[in-house]
Amino acid sequence: MSKHIKTIGGRALRDTVHNGGCRECRTSCQSACKTSCTVGNQACANKKNK
Amino acid sequence: MIHAFTFDGTDIVLDVNSGAVHVVDELALHVIRDYETLPEENLAQKYAPVYGPAAVREVLQEVRELKKRGLLFAPDPLPEGYRPPEEDTVKALCLHLAHDCNLRCRYCFAGQGDFGGDRGLMSPEVGRAAIDFLMAASGDRRHVEVDFFGGEPLLNRRVLVDLVHYGNKRARQAGKEIKFTLTTNALLLDGEMRQFIGDYGLAVVLSIDGRPEVHDRMRPFPSGAGSYQQVMENVSRFVHSPHCGEYYIRGTFTRYNLDFTEDVRHLAEAGFQSISLEPVVAGAGCDYALREEDVPVLLAEYDKLTRYLLERRRQGRPVEFFHFIIDLEEGPCLPKRLTGCSAGQEYLAVTPAGDLYPCHQFVGRPGFRMGNVFNGKAGKNSANLFQKAHIYNKSACGQCWAKFFCSGGCHANALAFNGDLLKPYHLGCLLARKRLECALYLEAIARQ
């Protein structure tokens, strides 16, 4: 049990390469921006990658 | 690479290359900040007198453990660099149903509706050809997306309705799932349209800027009169109707409302729970454009907004702010983060005449036409430019801690401000980094 550092989330990005990249998730700009680019808040649509 | 910061007394460390996020105590924050520049013995000497040798030993042990697990000081996930996949799939279209608008918003990047060309509506033939193109160009992708955009797409309601029916039919035939989004100023959002949206499950992005005086200043009718009252009535009637499913209230803030938390508050108090308020994108010559000198005020305002959202959450009245949403467990994979918005690749815009452009913000820009819906995607050179415009090729992104979240920023802004897809819009970067800190803080608090 860590006393000083509490990891609140995050999976190692490199681990998402293998099962990721299915490109079934939504296109980021379509949802609510249209004038910027925010990809980090998009949901993953690939169950294998979860 | 790490990014360590403190927000209202909460110390947070983002491990950039793994994406892991840690909430740490004060000693751990110091140790992690120094870890790559000082040997462990020196760290012990430096911090033991203040925090005690046992505590320093514990922190070092935890750091070593996380490092071993690849969650702290992780190496670059792609040390050899990134090679984008060689494919020509298109899975999302922004259909410009109308290059015309019933408002004359001052900041409109669409030239107040006409995108610098003739005002015009998309015909059903062009719209259906666009759907056919999408079905073919999406290959084996199951999910495809169509955004009805403009100008104001409800000026072309007949074609919108036709394309929802046609798109659903074609998707069924092709074994695909099609998702429609309507981006509208809500002026023509009447009872019949509300019913249609509900019946066919369209997601809706509703444009309203916030407080009446803020909205009316930038979003007048052609007559110059403010549109707030009509827009607010229609938006409210729709959002609070049983026909409303997925929606976003989408506003723009400018130099005239740097206190935009008050606009989020206004929208939240009106009962809207999904809100996106975006910084205006405008050249330095515009009176309402954001300037570098505004940055300290803007950053402080995002702090204020964060506290306001936290307060509402604690009161049991949460509001979702688009740019503060973050999913640390099931967020996008690395390939998605490297592809970014997909403009010019998987995502294209279609003009009323059927011409294809990299995205809605490139429409009408000379040299960026990428074919048309009748003959398919062309302009291989343009496509290559966009394919190569990723964070591993942008020098400004290499040492930026936010690169795996913003994916290098908006291509259109890079081109507009720096004339180069590989040079991100600096002001946008500053705001994106701040928003990410706010998002991580809210997530940290939610987990405590």
Short mmCIF file of C-alpha atoms in Angstrom, two decimals:
data_model
loop_
_atom_site.label_atom_id
_atom_site.label_comp_id
_atom_site.label_asym_id
_atom_site.label_seq_id
_atom_site.Cartn_x
_atom_site.Cartn_y
_atom_site.Cartn_z
CA MET A 1 0.00 0.00 0.00
CA SER A 2 1.58 3.24 -1.08
CA LYS A 3 1.80 5.82 1.64
CA HIS A 4 3.05 8.83 -0.27
CA ILE A 5 1.96 8.24 -3.87
CA LYS A 6 -1.56 7.26 -4.78
CA THR A 7 -2.00 6.23 -8.39
CA ILE A 8 -5.48 7.36 -9.39
CA GLY A 9 -5.56 5.99 -12.84
CA GLY A 10 -3.99 5.57 -16.14
CA ARG A 11 -2.98 2.51 -17.96
CA ALA A 12 0.38 2.45 -19.61
CA LEU A 13 -0.18 3.97 -23.02
CA ARG A 14 2.21 1.57 -24.66
CA ASP A 15 -0.05 -1.30 -23.55
CA THR A 16 -2.89 0.16 -25.62
CA VAL A 17 -0.97 -0.18 -28.85
CA HIS A 18 -1.48 -3.92 -29.19
CA ASN A 19 -5.29 -4.00 -28.98
CA GLY A 20 -5.83 -0.36 -29.86
CA GLY A 21 -6.12 1.42 -33.16
CA CYS A 22 -9.44 -0.11 -34.20
CA ARG A 23 -10.61 3.44 -35.07
CA GLU A 24 -14.20 2.66 -34.12
CA CYS A 25 -14.34 5.50 -31.57
CA ARG A 26 -15.90 8.84 -32.35
CA THR A 27 -14.13 11.52 -34.27
CA SER A 28 -13.15 14.04 -31.63
CA CYS A 29 -14.06 17.20 -33.47
CA GLN A 30 -17.59 15.99 -34.23
CA SER A 31 -18.75 15.91 -30.63
CA ALA A 32 -18.62 19.42 -29.26
CA CYS A 33 -15.56 21.39 -30.22
CA LYS A 34 -15.33 22.23 -33.90
CA THR A 35 -12.62 24.80 -33.20
CA SER A 36 -10.00 22.99 -31.15
CA CYS A 37 -8.68 19.51 -30.66
CA THR A 38 -9.18 17.52 -27.52
CA VAL A 39 -8.63 13.83 -27.96
CA GLY A 40 -7.80 12.81 -24.41
CA ASN A 41 -11.44 13.07 -23.35
CA GLN A 42 -12.81 10.72 -25.97
CA ALA A 43 -14.24 7.37 -24.95
CA CYS A 44 -12.71 4.14 -26.18
CA ALA A 45 -15.13 2.02 -28.22
CA ASN A 46 -13.00 -1.10 -28.21
CA LYS A 47 -13.90 -3.59 -25.50
CA LYS A 48 -10.73 -5.58 -26.12
CA ASN A 49 -8.71 -2.55 -25.18
CA LYS A 50 -10.31 -2.10 -21.77
CA MET B 1 8.92 12.93 -18.61
CA ILE B 2 6.65 14.09 -15.85
CA HIS B 3 4.42 17.07 -15.19
CA ALA B 4 4.04 17.92 -11.50
CA PHE B 5 1.66 20.65 -10.37
CA THR B 6 -0.40 21.77 -7.42
CA PHE B 7 -4.03 22.84 -7.59
CA ASP B 8 -5.62 24.20 -4.43
CA GLY B 9 -3.32 22.17 -2.22
CA THR B 10 -3.59 18.91 -4.15
CA ASP B 11 -0.25 17.74 -5.55
CA ILE B 12 -0.56 15.83 -8.80
CA VAL B 13 1.98 14.11 -11.04
CA LEU B 14 1.25 13.10 -14.61
CA ASP B 15 3.65 10.60 -16.07
CA VAL B 16 3.56 11.82 -19.65
CA ASN B 17 4.72 8.76 -21.54
CA SER B 18 2.57 6.22 -19.71
CA GLY B 19 -0.42 8.48 -19.06
CA ALA B 20 -0.49 7.42 -15.39
CA VAL B 21 -1.67 10.00 -12.86
CA HIS B 22 -0.60 10.10 -9.23
CA VAL B 23 -1.78 12.15 -6.29
CA VAL B 24 1.24 12.66 -4.06
CA ASP B 25 2.17 14.23 -0.76
CA GLU B 26 4.54 17.17 -0.47
CA LEU B 27 7.68 15.11 0.01
CA ALA B 28 6.89 12.83 -2.92
CA LEU B 29 6.27 15.89 -5.09
CA HIS B 30 9.74 17.23 -4.26
CA VAL B 31 11.44 13.88 -4.75
CA ILE B 32 9.73 13.17 -8.06
CA ARG B 33 10.58 16.63 -9.36
CA ASP B 34 14.26 16.10 -8.53
CA TYR B 35 14.48 12.39 -9.26
CA GLU B 36 15.94 12.61 -12.74
CA THR B 37 18.53 15.22 -11.88
CA LEU B 38 19.76 14.11 -8.45
CA PRO B 39 21.09 10.69 -7.36
CA GLU B 40 19.09 9.00 -4.59
CA GLU B 41 21.80 9.69 -1.99
CA ASN B 42 21.58 13.39 -2.72
CA LEU B 43 17.81 13.30 -2.51
CA ALA B 44 18.07 11.68 0.92
CA GLN B 45 20.55 14.31 2.06
CA LYS B 46 18.37 17.11 0.73
CA TYR B 47 15.03 16.04 2.17
CA ALA B 48 15.77 13.86 5.22
CA PRO B 49 16.50 16.87 7.48
CA VAL B 50 13.00 18.23 6.77
CA TYR B 51 10.87 15.11 6.37
CA GLY B 52 12.93 12.47 8.16
CA PRO B 53 15.07 9.68 6.65
CA ALA B 54 12.38 7.02 6.96
CA ALA B 55 9.87 9.02 4.96
CA VAL B 56 12.42 9.72 2.23
CA ARG B 57 13.27 6.00 2.05
CA GLU B 58 9.57 5.17 1.71
CA VAL B 59 9.07 7.65 -1.10
CA LEU B 60 12.14 6.41 -2.96
CA GLN B 61 10.87 2.85 -2.64
CA GLU B 62 7.47 3.83 -4.04
CA VAL B 63 9.09 5.74 -6.91
CA ARG B 64 11.28 2.76 -7.79
CA GLU B 65 8.28 0.46 -7.74
CA LEU B 66 6.19 2.69 -10.02
CA LYS B 67 9.13 3.15 -12.35
CA LYS B 68 9.52 -0.62 -12.58
CA ARG B 69 5.83 -0.95 -13.42
CA GLY B 70 6.18 1.64 -16.19
CA LEU B 71 3.94 4.18 -14.45
CA LEU B 72 6.58 6.77 -13.56
CA PHE B 73 9.43 8.07 -15.69
CA ALA B 74 8.23 5.73 -18.42
CA PRO B 75 10.21 5.85 -21.65
CA ASP B 76 8.71 7.17 -24.87
CA PRO B 77 6.07 4.63 -25.93
CA LEU B 78 7.31 4.84 -29.51
CA PRO B 79 11.08 5.37 -29.32
CA GLU B 80 11.45 4.67 -33.02
CA GLY B 81 8.96 7.42 -33.85
CA TYR B 82 5.50 7.09 -35.34
CA ARG B 83 4.56 5.82 -38.77
CA PRO B 84 0.90 6.54 -39.51
CA PRO B 85 -1.02 3.62 -41.03
CA GLU B 86 -1.18 3.59 -44.81
CA GLU B 87 -4.90 3.54 -45.35
CA ASP B 88 -7.49 5.61 -47.09
CA THR B 89 -10.53 5.08 -44.91
CA VAL B 90 -13.09 7.83 -44.31
CA LYS B 91 -15.53 7.25 -41.47
CA ALA B 92 -16.86 10.67 -40.53
CA LEU B 93 -18.35 13.44 -42.64
CA CYS B 94 -19.30 16.97 -41.74
CA LEU B 95 -22.09 17.77 -44.20
CA HIS B 96 -22.51 21.46 -44.89
CA LEU B 97 -26.23 21.35 -45.56
CA ALA B 98 -26.40 25.11 -45.86
CA HIS B 99 -23.82 27.69 -46.72
CA ASP B 100 -26.25 30.22 -45.40
CA CYS B 101 -27.32 31.31 -41.95
CA ASN B 102 -30.13 33.16 -40.21
CA LEU B 103 -27.62 34.78 -37.84
CA ARG B 104 -24.60 36.94 -38.51
CA CYS B 105 -22.27 35.88 -35.70
CA ARG B 106 -19.30 38.19 -35.67
CA TYR B 107 -16.71 35.49 -34.98
CA CYS B 108 -18.03 32.96 -37.47
CA PHE B 109 -15.17 31.15 -39.22
CA ALA B 110 -17.67 30.26 -41.94
CA GLY B 111 -17.74 33.84 -43.23
CA GLN B 112 -21.11 34.30 -41.48
CA GLY B 113 -22.48 31.25 -43.18
CA ASP B 114 -21.26 31.36 -46.76
CA PHE B 115 -17.63 30.22 -46.24
CA GLY B 116 -16.48 33.02 -48.48
CA GLY B 117 -18.43 31.69 -51.46
CA ASP B 118 -22.00 31.72 -52.69
CA ARG B 119 -24.80 31.12 -50.23
CA GLY B 120 -26.40 27.81 -51.09
CA LEU B 121 -28.08 24.65 -49.87
CA MET B 122 -26.97 21.07 -50.37
CA SER B 123 -29.26 19.15 -52.74
CA PRO B 124 -30.62 15.72 -51.82
CA GLU B 125 -28.56 14.27 -54.67
CA VAL B 126 -25.29 15.59 -53.23
CA GLY B 127 -26.30 14.54 -49.73
CA ARG B 128 -27.14 11.00 -50.80
CA ALA B 129 -23.92 10.78 -52.80
CA ALA B 130 -22.07 11.82 -49.64
CA ILE B 131 -23.72 9.01 -47.69
CA ASP B 132 -22.88 6.54 -50.47
CA PHE B 133 -19.31 7.79 -50.45
CA LEU B 134 -19.11 7.33 -46.67
CA MET B 135 -20.45 3.79 -46.84
CA ALA B 136 -17.88 2.83 -49.45
CA ALA B 137 -14.93 4.78 -48.06
CA SER B 138 -15.42 3.50 -44.49
CA GLY B 139 -14.42 -0.01 -45.62
CA ASP B 140 -14.73 -2.47 -42.78
CA ARG B 141 -15.30 0.16 -40.08
CA ARG B 142 -18.59 -0.51 -38.34
CA HIS B 143 -19.18 2.95 -36.85
CA VAL B 144 -19.66 5.89 -39.17
CA GLU B 145 -20.62 9.46 -38.31
CA VAL B 146 -22.41 12.32 -40.02
CA ASP B 147 -22.58 15.82 -38.60
CA PHE B 148 -25.15 18.17 -40.10
CA PHE B 149 -23.42 21.50 -40.13
CA GLY B 150 -23.53 24.83 -41.86
CA GLY B 151 -24.10 27.78 -41.85
CA GLU B 152 -27.33 26.75 -40.24
CA PRO B 153 -28.30 23.20 -41.28
CA LEU B 154 -31.95 23.59 -40.31
CA LEU B 155 -32.31 26.03 -43.23
CA ASN B 156 -32.16 22.82 -45.26
CA ARG B 157 -34.45 20.71 -43.11
CA ARG B 158 -35.99 18.75 -45.99
CA VAL B 159 -32.60 17.38 -47.01
CA LEU B 160 -31.58 16.71 -43.41
CA VAL B 161 -34.67 14.56 -42.86
CA ASP B 162 -34.13 12.76 -46.15
CA LEU B 163 -30.50 12.02 -45.31
CA VAL B 164 -31.30 10.60 -41.89
CA HIS B 165 -33.72 8.14 -43.51
CA TYR B 166 -31.34 7.40 -46.37
CA GLY B 167 -28.31 7.10 -44.11
CA ASN B 168 -30.09 4.70 -41.76
CA LYS B 169 -31.19 2.56 -44.68
CA ARG B 170 -27.75 2.45 -46.26
CA ALA B 171 -26.12 1.70 -42.90
CA ARG B 172 -28.51 -1.20 -42.30
CA GLN B 173 -27.70 -2.59 -45.74
CA ALA B 174 -23.99 -2.28 -45.09
CA GLY B 175 -24.15 -3.69 -41.55
CA LYS B 176 -22.89 -0.43 -40.05
CA GLU B 177 -23.97 1.84 -37.24
CA ILE B 178 -24.46 5.43 -38.25
CA LYS B 179 -24.43 8.27 -35.73
CA PHE B 180 -25.93 11.63 -36.65
CA THR B 181 -25.15 14.92 -34.96
CA LEU B 182 -26.88 18.22 -35.63
CA THR B 183 -25.02 21.45 -34.89
CA THR B 184 -27.57 24.26 -34.79
CA ASN B 185 -28.24 27.76 -33.53
CA ALA B 186 -31.69 26.48 -32.49
CA LEU B 187 -33.70 29.27 -34.15
CA LEU B 188 -35.59 26.75 -36.32
CA LEU B 189 -35.76 24.06 -33.67
CA ASP B 190 -39.55 23.73 -33.54
CA GLY B 191 -41.83 21.02 -32.19
CA GLU B 192 -41.69 18.94 -35.35
CA MET B 193 -37.90 19.02 -35.39
CA ARG B 194 -37.69 18.17 -31.69
CA GLN B 195 -39.86 15.14 -32.30
CA PHE B 196 -37.73 14.07 -35.28
CA ILE B 197 -34.50 14.41 -33.30
CA GLY B 198 -35.95 12.28 -30.51
CA ASP B 199 -37.40 9.67 -32.84
CA TYR B 200 -34.15 9.18 -34.73
CA GLY B 201 -31.68 9.64 -31.89
CA LEU B 202 -29.70 12.56 -33.26
CA ALA B 203 -27.08 14.04 -30.97
CA VAL B 204 -27.38 17.82 -30.91
CA VAL B 205 -24.86 20.61 -30.42
CA LEU B 206 -26.70 23.82 -29.55
CA SER B 207 -24.97 27.16 -30.01
CA ILE B 208 -25.51 29.70 -27.24
CA ASP B 209 -22.80 31.76 -25.60
CA GLY B 210 -24.10 32.38 -22.09
CA ARG B 211 -25.34 35.60 -20.54
CA PRO B 212 -27.75 37.62 -22.70
CA GLU B 213 -25.41 40.56 -23.25
CA VAL B 214 -22.51 38.23 -24.09
CA HIS B 215 -24.56 36.22 -26.57
CA ASP B 216 -26.21 39.24 -28.20
CA ARG B 217 -22.95 41.07 -28.73
CA MET B 218 -21.55 38.31 -30.91
CA ARG B 219 -24.62 36.46 -32.24
CA PRO B 220 -27.00 39.01 -33.79
CA PHE B 221 -29.65 38.55 -36.46
CA PRO B 222 -28.88 40.06 -39.88
CA SER B 223 -30.81 43.09 -38.67
CA GLY B 224 -28.30 43.55 -35.86
CA ALA B 225 -30.82 42.67 -33.14
CA GLY B 226 -29.73 40.19 -30.48
CA SER B 227 -30.86 36.57 -30.79
CA TYR B 228 -30.50 35.49 -27.14
CA GLN B 229 -34.14 35.43 -26.17
CA GLN B 230 -35.34 33.27 -29.06
CA VAL B 231 -32.32 31.00 -28.90
CA MET B 232 -32.57 30.47 -25.14
CA GLU B 233 -36.31 29.71 -25.38
CA ASN B 234 -35.77 27.13 -28.11
CA VAL B 235 -32.72 25.54 -26.54
CA SER B 236 -34.43 25.31 -23.19
CA ARG B 237 -37.63 23.89 -24.65
CA PHE B 238 -35.63 21.23 -26.49
CA VAL B 239 -33.24 20.23 -23.71
CA HIS B 240 -36.07 19.92 -21.21
CA SER B 241 -38.26 17.94 -23.60
CA PRO B 242 -38.48 14.15 -23.71
CA HIS B 243 -36.99 14.27 -27.23
CA CYS B 244 -33.57 15.37 -26.07
CA GLY B 245 -30.95 12.64 -25.79
CA GLU B 246 -27.26 13.32 -26.17
CA TYR B 247 -26.58 17.05 -26.40
CA TYR B 248 -24.04 19.76 -25.75
CA ILE B 249 -24.58 23.42 -25.17
CA ARG B 250 -21.72 24.88 -27.16
CA GLY B 251 -20.66 28.46 -26.71
CA THR B 252 -17.72 30.63 -27.63
CA PHE B 253 -15.96 33.09 -25.37
CA THR B 254 -14.05 36.10 -26.62
CA ARG B 255 -11.99 38.96 -25.23
CA TYR B 256 -15.30 40.55 -24.23
CA ASN B 257 -16.08 37.83 -21.70
CA LEU B 258 -12.83 36.69 -20.19
CA ASP B 259 -14.97 36.05 -17.09
CA PHE B 260 -16.59 33.13 -18.93
CA THR B 261 -17.22 31.18 -15.73
CA GLU B 262 -20.21 33.48 -15.37
CA ASP B 263 -21.47 32.23 -18.72
CA VAL B 264 -21.05 28.61 -17.71
CA ARG B 265 -22.87 29.50 -14.50
CA HIS B 266 -25.68 31.15 -16.48
CA LEU B 267 -26.07 28.08 -18.69
CA ALA B 268 -25.88 25.70 -15.75
CA GLU B 269 -28.47 27.69 -13.82
CA ALA B 270 -30.73 27.41 -16.87
CA GLY B 271 -30.69 23.68 -16.27
CA PHE B 272 -28.18 22.59 -18.92
CA GLN B 273 -25.88 19.81 -17.79
CA SER B 274 -23.56 19.29 -20.77
CA ILE B 275 -21.67 22.44 -21.62
CA SER B 276 -18.76 23.25 -23.89
CA LEU B 277 -17.42 26.79 -23.95
CA GLU B 278 -14.57 27.35 -26.36
CA PRO B 279 -12.06 30.14 -26.84
CA VAL B 280 -12.73 32.16 -29.97
CA VAL B 281 -10.37 31.59 -32.87
CA ALA B 282 -9.71 34.91 -34.54
CA GLY B 283 -6.86 36.86 -36.06
CA ALA B 284 -5.07 39.59 -34.14
CA GLY B 285 -6.91 42.28 -36.11
CA CYS B 286 -10.25 41.44 -34.50
CA ASP B 287 -11.29 43.44 -31.45
CA TYR B 288 -12.73 40.32 -29.81
CA ALA B 289 -9.68 38.09 -30.46
CA LEU B 290 -7.85 36.66 -27.46
CA ARG B 291 -4.33 38.05 -27.01
CA GLU B 292 -1.22 36.67 -25.37
CA GLU B 293 -1.56 39.36 -22.72
CA ASP B 294 -4.94 37.85 -21.75
CA VAL B 295 -3.36 34.51 -20.87
CA PRO B 296 -2.89 35.09 -17.11
CA VAL B 297 -6.54 36.16 -16.83
CA LEU B 298 -7.71 33.17 -18.87
CA LEU B 299 -5.70 30.70 -16.81
CA ALA B 300 -7.09 32.16 -13.59
CA GLU B 301 -10.57 31.96 -15.06
CA TYR B 302 -10.17 28.24 -15.77
CA ASP B 303 -9.18 27.84 -12.10
CA LYS B 304 -12.34 29.68 -11.12
CA LEU B 305 -14.44 27.53 -13.42
CA THR B 306 -12.90 24.40 -11.94
CA ARG B 307 -13.83 25.50 -8.42
CA TYR B 308 -17.34 26.34 -9.55
CA LEU B 309 -17.81 22.91 -11.15
CA LEU B 310 -16.41 21.23 -8.04
CA GLU B 311 -18.80 23.19 -5.87
CA ARG B 312 -21.75 22.09 -7.99
CA ARG B 313 -20.59 18.50 -7.86
CA ARG B 314 -20.38 18.66 -4.07
CA GLN B 315 -23.88 20.12 -3.98
CA GLY B 316 -25.14 17.14 -5.97
CA ARG B 317 -25.78 19.30 -9.06
CA PRO B 318 -22.92 18.25 -11.35
CA VAL B 319 -22.37 19.85 -14.73
CA GLU B 320 -20.28 18.26 -17.44
CA PHE B 321 -17.78 20.66 -19.03
CA PHE B 322 -16.55 19.17 -22.29
CA HIS B 323 -12.89 20.09 -21.98
CA PHE B 324 -12.65 18.87 -18.40
CA ILE B 325 -13.86 15.37 -19.17
CA ILE B 326 -11.14 12.79 -18.80
CA ASP B 327 -11.28 9.04 -18.53
CA LEU B 328 -8.06 7.77 -17.02
CA GLU B 329 -9.04 4.12 -17.15
CA GLU B 330 -10.76 3.71 -20.50
CA GLY B 331 -9.70 6.74 -22.48
CA PRO B 332 -8.39 6.63 -26.01
CA CYS B 333 -5.60 4.28 -27.02
CA LEU B 334 -2.23 5.55 -28.16
CA PRO B 335 -2.99 5.16 -31.88
CA LYS B 336 -6.07 7.38 -31.44
CA ARG B 337 -4.04 9.97 -29.55
CA LEU B 338 -1.57 10.08 -32.41
CA THR B 339 -4.22 10.44 -35.08
CA GLY B 340 -5.84 13.41 -33.35
CA CYS B 341 -8.95 14.85 -34.95
CA SER B 342 -8.39 12.84 -38.15
CA ALA B 343 -9.04 15.85 -40.39
CA GLY B 344 -8.04 15.20 -43.97
CA GLN B 345 -7.87 11.50 -43.24
CA GLU B 346 -10.83 9.71 -41.66
CA TYR B 347 -12.78 12.93 -41.25
CA LEU B 348 -13.78 15.18 -44.14
CA ALA B 349 -16.16 18.06 -44.72
CA VAL B 350 -18.56 18.19 -47.67
CA THR B 351 -19.69 21.48 -49.23
CA PRO B 352 -23.20 22.00 -50.67
CA ALA B 353 -21.73 21.29 -54.11
CA GLY B 354 -20.22 18.01 -52.89
CA ASP B 355 -16.60 19.08 -52.71
CA LEU B 356 -14.48 17.41 -50.03
CA TYR B 357 -12.22 19.35 -47.67
CA PRO B 358 -10.01 18.20 -44.76
CA CYS B 359 -12.49 19.61 -42.22
CA HIS B 360 -15.16 22.26 -41.83
CA GLN B 361 -12.55 24.92 -41.07
CA PHE B 362 -10.68 24.29 -44.33
CA VAL B 363 -13.72 24.68 -46.56
CA GLY B 364 -13.05 27.23 -49.27
CA ARG B 365 -9.34 27.47 -48.55
CA PRO B 366 -7.46 27.36 -51.85
CA GLY B 367 -5.39 24.24 -52.37
CA PHE B 368 -7.22 22.11 -49.81
CA ARG B 369 -10.01 20.64 -51.92
CA MET B 370 -9.71 16.85 -51.71
CA GLY B 371 -12.04 15.58 -54.42
CA ASN B 372 -15.81 15.33 -54.34
CA VAL B 373 -18.48 12.91 -53.24
CA PHE B 374 -19.19 11.74 -56.79
CA ASN B 375 -15.64 10.86 -57.76
CA GLY B 376 -14.19 10.13 -54.35
CA LYS B 377 -11.21 11.31 -52.37
CA ALA B 378 -8.40 12.90 -54.30
CA GLY B 379 -5.55 15.22 -53.41
CA LYS B 380 -3.07 12.67 -52.15
CA ASN B 381 -0.61 15.45 -51.33
CA SER B 382 -3.04 17.12 -48.95
CA ALA B 383 -3.86 13.80 -47.32
CA ASN B 384 -0.15 13.14 -46.78
CA LEU B 385 0.30 16.55 -45.19
CA PHE B 386 -2.38 15.79 -42.62
CA GLN B 387 -1.16 12.26 -42.07
CA LYS B 388 2.28 13.57 -41.22
CA ALA B 389 1.03 16.37 -38.96
CA HIS B 390 1.30 14.36 -35.74
CA ILE B 391 3.09 15.05 -32.47
CA TYR B 392 6.25 13.14 -33.37
CA ASN B 393 6.74 15.50 -36.31
CA LYS B 394 5.91 18.74 -34.48
CA SER B 395 8.98 20.16 -32.77
CA ALA B 396 6.88 22.20 -30.32
CA CYS B 397 5.19 19.00 -29.09
CA GLY B 398 8.29 16.93 -28.38
CA GLN B 399 8.87 18.30 -24.88
CA CYS B 400 5.25 19.22 -24.12
CA TRP B 401 3.64 17.28 -21.29
CA ALA B 402 0.13 17.55 -22.78
CA LYS B 403 0.95 16.03 -26.16
CA PHE B 404 -0.86 12.74 -25.66
CA PHE B 405 -4.08 14.55 -24.70
CA CYS B 406 -4.36 17.33 -27.28
CA SER B 407 -2.65 15.32 -30.03
CA GLY B 408 -0.85 18.36 -31.31
CA GLY B 409 -3.81 20.70 -31.46
CA CYS B 410 -6.10 21.86 -34.23
CA HIS B 411 -4.66 21.72 -37.77
CA ALA B 412 -6.79 24.63 -38.94
CA ASN B 413 -5.52 26.85 -36.15
CA ALA B 414 -1.91 25.87 -36.85
CA LEU B 415 -2.32 26.84 -40.47
CA ALA B 416 -4.27 30.02 -39.76
CA PHE B 417 -1.83 31.40 -37.20
CA ASN B 418 1.50 29.98 -38.31
CA GLY B 419 0.97 29.02 -41.94
CA ASP B 420 2.21 25.53 -41.15
CA LEU B 421 0.36 22.38 -40.07
CA LEU B 422 3.43 21.41 -38.04
CA LYS B 423 3.46 24.58 -35.92
CA PRO B 424 0.72 24.52 -33.28
CA TYR B 425 -1.23 27.65 -32.32
CA HIS B 426 0.61 28.76 -29.20
CA LEU B 427 -2.27 30.40 -27.36
CA GLY B 428 -4.33 27.27 -27.95
CA CYS B 429 -1.52 25.18 -26.45
CA LEU B 430 -1.40 27.31 -23.30
CA LEU B 431 -5.14 26.97 -22.78
CA ALA B 432 -5.17 23.25 -23.59
CA ARG B 433 -2.48 22.61 -20.97
CA LYS B 434 -4.40 24.58 -18.37
CA ARG B 435 -7.64 22.73 -19.13
CA LEU B 436 -5.86 19.42 -18.75
CA GLU B 437 -4.54 20.41 -15.31
CA CYS B 438 -8.08 21.37 -14.29
CA ALA B 439 -9.43 18.07 -15.60
CA LEU B 440 -6.78 16.05 -13.75
CA TYR B 441 -7.47 17.95 -10.52
CA LEU B 442 -11.22 17.34 -10.74
CA GLU B 443 -10.55 13.66 -11.38
CA ALA B 444 -8.13 13.50 -8.43
CA ILE B 445 -10.72 15.04 -6.13
CA ALA B 446 -13.40 12.68 -7.41
CA ARG B 447 -11.21 9.69 -6.53
CA GLN B 448 -10.39 10.86 -3.01
#
